[in-house]
Short mmCIF file of C-alpha atoms in Angstrom, two decimals:
data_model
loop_
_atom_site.label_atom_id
_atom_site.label_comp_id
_atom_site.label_asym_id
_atom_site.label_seq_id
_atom_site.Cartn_x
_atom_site.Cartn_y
_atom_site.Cartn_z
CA UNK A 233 106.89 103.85 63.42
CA UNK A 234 107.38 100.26 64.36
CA UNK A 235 107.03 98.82 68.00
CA UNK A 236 108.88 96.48 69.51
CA UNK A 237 105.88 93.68 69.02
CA UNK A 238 106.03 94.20 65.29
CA UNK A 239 109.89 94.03 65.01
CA UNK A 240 109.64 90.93 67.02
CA UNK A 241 106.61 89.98 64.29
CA UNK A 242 108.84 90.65 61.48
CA UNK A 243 111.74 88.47 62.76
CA UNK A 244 109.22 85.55 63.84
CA UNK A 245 108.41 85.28 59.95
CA UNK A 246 111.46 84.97 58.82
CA UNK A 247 112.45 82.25 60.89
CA UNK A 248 108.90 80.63 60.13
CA UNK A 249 109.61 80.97 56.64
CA UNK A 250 113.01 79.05 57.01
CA UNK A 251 111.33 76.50 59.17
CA UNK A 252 108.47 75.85 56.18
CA UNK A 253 111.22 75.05 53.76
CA UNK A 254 112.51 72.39 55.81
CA UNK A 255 109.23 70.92 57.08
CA UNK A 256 106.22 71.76 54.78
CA UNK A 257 102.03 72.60 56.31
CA UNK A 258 101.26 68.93 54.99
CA UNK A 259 104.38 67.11 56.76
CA UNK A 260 103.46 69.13 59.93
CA UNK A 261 99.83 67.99 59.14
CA UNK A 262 100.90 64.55 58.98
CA UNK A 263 102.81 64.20 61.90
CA UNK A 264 100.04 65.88 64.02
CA UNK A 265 98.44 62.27 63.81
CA UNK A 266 101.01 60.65 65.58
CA UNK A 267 101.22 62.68 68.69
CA UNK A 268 99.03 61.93 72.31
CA UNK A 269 95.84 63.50 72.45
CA UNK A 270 96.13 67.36 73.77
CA UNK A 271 95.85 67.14 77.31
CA UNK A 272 93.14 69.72 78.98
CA UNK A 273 94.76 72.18 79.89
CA UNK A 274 91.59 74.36 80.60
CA UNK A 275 90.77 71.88 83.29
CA UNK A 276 94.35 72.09 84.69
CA UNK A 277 94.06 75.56 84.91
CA UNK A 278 90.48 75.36 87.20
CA UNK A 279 88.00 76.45 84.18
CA UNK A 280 85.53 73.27 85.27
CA UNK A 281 85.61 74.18 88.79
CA UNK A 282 82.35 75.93 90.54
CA UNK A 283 84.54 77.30 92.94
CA UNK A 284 88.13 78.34 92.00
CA UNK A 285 89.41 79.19 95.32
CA UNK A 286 93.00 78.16 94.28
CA UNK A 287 95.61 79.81 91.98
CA UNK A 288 97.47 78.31 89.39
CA UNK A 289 100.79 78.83 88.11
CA UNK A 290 102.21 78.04 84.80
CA UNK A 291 106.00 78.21 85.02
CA UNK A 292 107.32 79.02 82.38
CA UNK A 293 110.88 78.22 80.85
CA UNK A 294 112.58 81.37 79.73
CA UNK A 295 116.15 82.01 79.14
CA UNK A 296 116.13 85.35 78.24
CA UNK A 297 113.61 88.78 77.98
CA UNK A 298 114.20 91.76 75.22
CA UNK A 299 113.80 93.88 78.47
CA UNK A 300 116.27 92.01 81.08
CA UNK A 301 118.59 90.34 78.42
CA UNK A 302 120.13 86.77 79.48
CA UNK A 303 118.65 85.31 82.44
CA UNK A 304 119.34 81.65 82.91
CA UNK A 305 121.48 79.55 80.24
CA UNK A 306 118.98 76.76 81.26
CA UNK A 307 121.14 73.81 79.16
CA UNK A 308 118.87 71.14 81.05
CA UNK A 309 115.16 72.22 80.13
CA UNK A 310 113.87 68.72 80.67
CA UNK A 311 115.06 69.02 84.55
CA UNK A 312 113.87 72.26 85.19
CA UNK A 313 110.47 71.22 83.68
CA UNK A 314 110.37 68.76 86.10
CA UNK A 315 111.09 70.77 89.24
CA UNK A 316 108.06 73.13 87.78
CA UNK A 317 105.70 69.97 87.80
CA UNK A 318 107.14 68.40 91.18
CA UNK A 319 106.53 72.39 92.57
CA UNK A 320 102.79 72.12 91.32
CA UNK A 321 102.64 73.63 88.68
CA UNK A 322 99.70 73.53 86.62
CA UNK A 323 101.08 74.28 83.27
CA UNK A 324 104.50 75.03 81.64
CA UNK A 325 105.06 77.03 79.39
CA UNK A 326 107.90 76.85 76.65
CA UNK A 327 109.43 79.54 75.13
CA UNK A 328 110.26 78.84 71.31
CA UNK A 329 111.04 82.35 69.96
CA UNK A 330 114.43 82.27 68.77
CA UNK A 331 116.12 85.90 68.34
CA UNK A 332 114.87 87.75 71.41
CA UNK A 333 114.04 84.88 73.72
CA UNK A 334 116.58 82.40 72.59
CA UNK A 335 114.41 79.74 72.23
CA UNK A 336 113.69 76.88 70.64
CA UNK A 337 111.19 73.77 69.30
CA UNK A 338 114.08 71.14 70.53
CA UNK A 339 112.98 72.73 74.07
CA UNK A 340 108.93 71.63 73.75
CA UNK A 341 110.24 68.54 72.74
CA UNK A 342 112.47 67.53 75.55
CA UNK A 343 110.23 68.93 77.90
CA UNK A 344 106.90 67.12 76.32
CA UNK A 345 109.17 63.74 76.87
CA UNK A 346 109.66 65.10 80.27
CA UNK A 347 106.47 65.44 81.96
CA UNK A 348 102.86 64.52 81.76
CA UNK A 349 101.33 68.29 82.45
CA UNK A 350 100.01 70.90 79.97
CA UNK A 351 102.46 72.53 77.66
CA UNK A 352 101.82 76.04 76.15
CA UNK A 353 103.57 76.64 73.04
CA UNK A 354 104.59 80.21 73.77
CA UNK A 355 105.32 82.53 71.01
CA UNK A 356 104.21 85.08 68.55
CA UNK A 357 101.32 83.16 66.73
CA UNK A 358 101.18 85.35 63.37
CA UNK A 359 100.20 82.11 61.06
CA UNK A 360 98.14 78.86 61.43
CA UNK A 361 101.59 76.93 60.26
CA UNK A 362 102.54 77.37 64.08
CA UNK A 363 99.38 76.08 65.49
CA UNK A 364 99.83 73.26 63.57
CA UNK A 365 103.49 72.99 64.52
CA UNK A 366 102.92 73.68 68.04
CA UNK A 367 100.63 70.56 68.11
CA UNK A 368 102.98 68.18 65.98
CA UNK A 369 105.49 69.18 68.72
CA UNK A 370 103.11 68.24 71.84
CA UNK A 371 101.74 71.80 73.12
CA UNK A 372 97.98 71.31 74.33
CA UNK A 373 97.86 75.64 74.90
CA UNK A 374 99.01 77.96 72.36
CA UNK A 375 99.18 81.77 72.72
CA UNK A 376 97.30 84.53 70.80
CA UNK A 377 97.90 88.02 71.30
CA UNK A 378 95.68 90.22 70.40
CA UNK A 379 97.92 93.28 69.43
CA UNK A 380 99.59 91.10 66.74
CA UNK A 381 95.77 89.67 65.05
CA UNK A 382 93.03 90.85 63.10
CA UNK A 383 89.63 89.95 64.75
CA UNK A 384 88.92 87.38 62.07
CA UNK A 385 92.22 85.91 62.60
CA UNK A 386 91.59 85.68 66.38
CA UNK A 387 88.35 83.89 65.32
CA UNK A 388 90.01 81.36 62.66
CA UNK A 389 93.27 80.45 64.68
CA UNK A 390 91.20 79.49 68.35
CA UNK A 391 88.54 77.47 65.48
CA UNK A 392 92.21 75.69 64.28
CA UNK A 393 93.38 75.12 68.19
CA UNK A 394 90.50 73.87 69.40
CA UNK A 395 89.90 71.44 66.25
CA UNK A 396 93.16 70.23 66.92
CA UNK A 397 92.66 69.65 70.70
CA UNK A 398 94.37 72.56 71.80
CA UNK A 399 93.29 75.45 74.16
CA UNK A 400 93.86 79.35 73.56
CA UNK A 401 95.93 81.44 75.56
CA UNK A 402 94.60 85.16 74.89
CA UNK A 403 96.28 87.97 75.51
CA UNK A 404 95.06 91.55 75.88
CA UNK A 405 97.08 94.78 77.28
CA UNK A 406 94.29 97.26 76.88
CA UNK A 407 90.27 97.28 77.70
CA UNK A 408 89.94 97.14 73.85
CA UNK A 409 91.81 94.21 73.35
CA UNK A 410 89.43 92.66 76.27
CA UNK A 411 86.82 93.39 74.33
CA UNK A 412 88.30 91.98 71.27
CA UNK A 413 88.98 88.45 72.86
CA UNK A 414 85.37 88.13 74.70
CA UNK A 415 83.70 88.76 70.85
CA UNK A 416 86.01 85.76 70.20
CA UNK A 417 84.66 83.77 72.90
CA UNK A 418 87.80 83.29 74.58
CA UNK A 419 87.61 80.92 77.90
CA UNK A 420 91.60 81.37 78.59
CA UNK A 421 92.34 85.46 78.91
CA UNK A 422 95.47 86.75 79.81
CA UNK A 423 96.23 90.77 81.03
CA UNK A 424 99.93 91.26 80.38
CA UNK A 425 100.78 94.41 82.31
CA UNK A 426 103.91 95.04 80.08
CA UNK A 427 102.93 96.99 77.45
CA UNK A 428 104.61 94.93 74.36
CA UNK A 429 104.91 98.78 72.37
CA UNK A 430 107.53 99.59 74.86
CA UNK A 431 108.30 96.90 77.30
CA UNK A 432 107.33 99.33 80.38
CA UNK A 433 105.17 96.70 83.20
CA UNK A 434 102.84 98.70 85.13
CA UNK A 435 101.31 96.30 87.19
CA UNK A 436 98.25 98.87 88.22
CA UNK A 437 96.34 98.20 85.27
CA UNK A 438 95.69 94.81 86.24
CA UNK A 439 93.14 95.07 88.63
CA UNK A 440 91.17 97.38 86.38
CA UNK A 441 91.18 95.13 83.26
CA UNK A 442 90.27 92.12 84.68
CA UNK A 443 87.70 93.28 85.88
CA UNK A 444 86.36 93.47 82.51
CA UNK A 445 86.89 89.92 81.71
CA UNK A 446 83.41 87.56 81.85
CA UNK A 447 83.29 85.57 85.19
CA UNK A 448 82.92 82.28 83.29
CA UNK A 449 86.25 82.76 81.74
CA UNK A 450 89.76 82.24 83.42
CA UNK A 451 91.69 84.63 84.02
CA UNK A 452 96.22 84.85 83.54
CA UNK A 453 98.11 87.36 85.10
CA UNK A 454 100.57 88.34 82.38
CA UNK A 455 104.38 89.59 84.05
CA UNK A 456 105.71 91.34 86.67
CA UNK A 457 106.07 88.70 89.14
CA UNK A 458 108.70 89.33 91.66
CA UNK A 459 107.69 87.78 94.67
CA UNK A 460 104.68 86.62 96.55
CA UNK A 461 103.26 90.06 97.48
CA UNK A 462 102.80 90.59 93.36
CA UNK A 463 101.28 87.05 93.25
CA UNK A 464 99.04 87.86 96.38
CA UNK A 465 98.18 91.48 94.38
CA UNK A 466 96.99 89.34 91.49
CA UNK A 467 94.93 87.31 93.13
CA UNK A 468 92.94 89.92 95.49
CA UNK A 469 92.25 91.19 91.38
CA UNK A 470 90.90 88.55 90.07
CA UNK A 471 93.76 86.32 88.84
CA UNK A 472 93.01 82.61 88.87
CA UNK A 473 96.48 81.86 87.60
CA UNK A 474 99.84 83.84 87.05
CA UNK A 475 102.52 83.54 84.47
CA UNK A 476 106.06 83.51 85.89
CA UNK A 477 108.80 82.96 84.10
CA UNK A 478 112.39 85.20 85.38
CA UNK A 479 111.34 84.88 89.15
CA UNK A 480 111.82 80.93 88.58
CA UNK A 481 114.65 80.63 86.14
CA UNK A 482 116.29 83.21 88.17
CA UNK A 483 115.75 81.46 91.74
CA UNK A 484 117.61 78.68 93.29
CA UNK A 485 114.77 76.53 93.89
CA UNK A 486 111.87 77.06 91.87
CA UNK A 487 109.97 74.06 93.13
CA UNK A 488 109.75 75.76 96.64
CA UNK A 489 108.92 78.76 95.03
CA UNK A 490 106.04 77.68 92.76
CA UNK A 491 104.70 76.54 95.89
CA UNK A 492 105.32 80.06 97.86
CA UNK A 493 103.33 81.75 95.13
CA UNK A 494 100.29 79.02 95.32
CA UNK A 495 99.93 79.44 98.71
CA UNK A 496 100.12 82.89 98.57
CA UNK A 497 97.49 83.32 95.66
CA UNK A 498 95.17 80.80 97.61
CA UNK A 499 95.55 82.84 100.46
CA UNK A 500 94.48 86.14 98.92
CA UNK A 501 91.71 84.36 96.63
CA UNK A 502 89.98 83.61 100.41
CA UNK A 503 90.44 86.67 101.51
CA UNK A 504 88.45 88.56 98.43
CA UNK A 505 85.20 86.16 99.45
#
């Protein structure tokens, strides 16, 4: 029986598919040359820091969820992408799925012209044509989850990323899929406490997966960020940095908030020691 995650596979190849007849692997290729150097987005995120005693955000811009429907018509991304940076946030994070998340490449691109941070290219990575794509378009992260990839594809698209400049955004739901991305050497690993089979977030698994992520890597909280207290529960876990996406495109001031959250994760990061 198929999951949600492979239904949203199955539509994100299709629309690849159309996208390849318009702008073939060795156009993409091509125009990779032209773009800025990736900018580090492992640094921006802490990973060269002895001590990481702050918490990052990356904000991401997200108009709407297959589990909450619409949430922000967001016409301006450029602007809001710039609140997210003036808010300090360390990376932002682009939404380009089209049929469930309403997204779009035209979005990375006015946002890359926008600001000067990190940009992750987030979406369903199921070929290296996006990788490459995702860098002609100006992402410097791109997003592999491990559900959706074979262990030698995990292996051969973070190779392609990081040839191309580009970190790797790794997600896992499970201890498996932990285990999966550390025999990958993955530095960037993200727990995503919705569970992509059914949608449900249970935010208690958290604090027992990361703790089976390698010290030396960095670790992303993954959903389910309401408020402060769920940014403050993240951090007393082992989060380094959290992914939020509806509790900014749903608040009136997202700068402030960004801020709310980074004070509150530095906050509980002291208090663990």
């Amino acid at each position: 029986m198929a999951t949600v995650l492979d239904d949203i596979n199955a539509g994100v190849r299709e629309d690849m598919e159309s996208r390849k007849r318009l702008v073939s692997l060795a156009e993409l290729q091509e125009r990779t040359q032209a773009v800025a150097p990736a900018r580090d987005a492992w640094h921006a995120l802490g990973g060269t820091a002895t001590v990481r005693d702050q918490l990052k955000v990356i904000a991401e811009i997200k108009r709407r969820s297959p589990s909450k429907g619409d949430l922000a018509s967001i016409a301006d991304p450029a602007a809001l992408a710039r609140q997210y940076a003036g808010g300090g946030a360390a990376v932002i994070s682009v939404l380009t799925e089209q049929r469930r998340f309403h997204g779009a490449l035209a979005d990375l691109d006015a946002v890359r012209a926008a600001v000067d941070i990190p940009l992750l290219r987030k979406d369903f990575t199921v070929d290296e044509y996006q990788i490459w794509e995702a860098r002609a378009h100006g992402a410097d992260l791109v997003l592999l989850i491990v559900a959706s990839l074979s262990d030698a594809q995990l292996v051969e698209f973070s190779a392609l990323s990081h040839e191309l400049g580009m970190n790797v955004l790794v997600e896992t739901h499970t201890e498996a899929e932990i285990e999966r991305a550390v025999a990958a050497q993955a530095r960037i690993i993200g727990v995503n406490v919705r569970n992509l089979k059914t949608l449900d977030v249970d935010r208690s698994v958290f604090a027992a997966l990361a703790g089976q992520i390698p010290g030396n890597a960095i670790v992303v909280a993954e959903s389910g960020v309401r408020d402060a207290a769920d940014v403050t529960h993240y951090a007393a876990h082992g989060a380094n940095a959290v992914l939020v996406g509806e509790a900014l495109v749903s608040h009136a001031t997202p700068l402030q908030r960004i801020a709310e959250f980074t004070a509150a994760g530095a906050a509980a990061i002291a208090a663990r020691g």
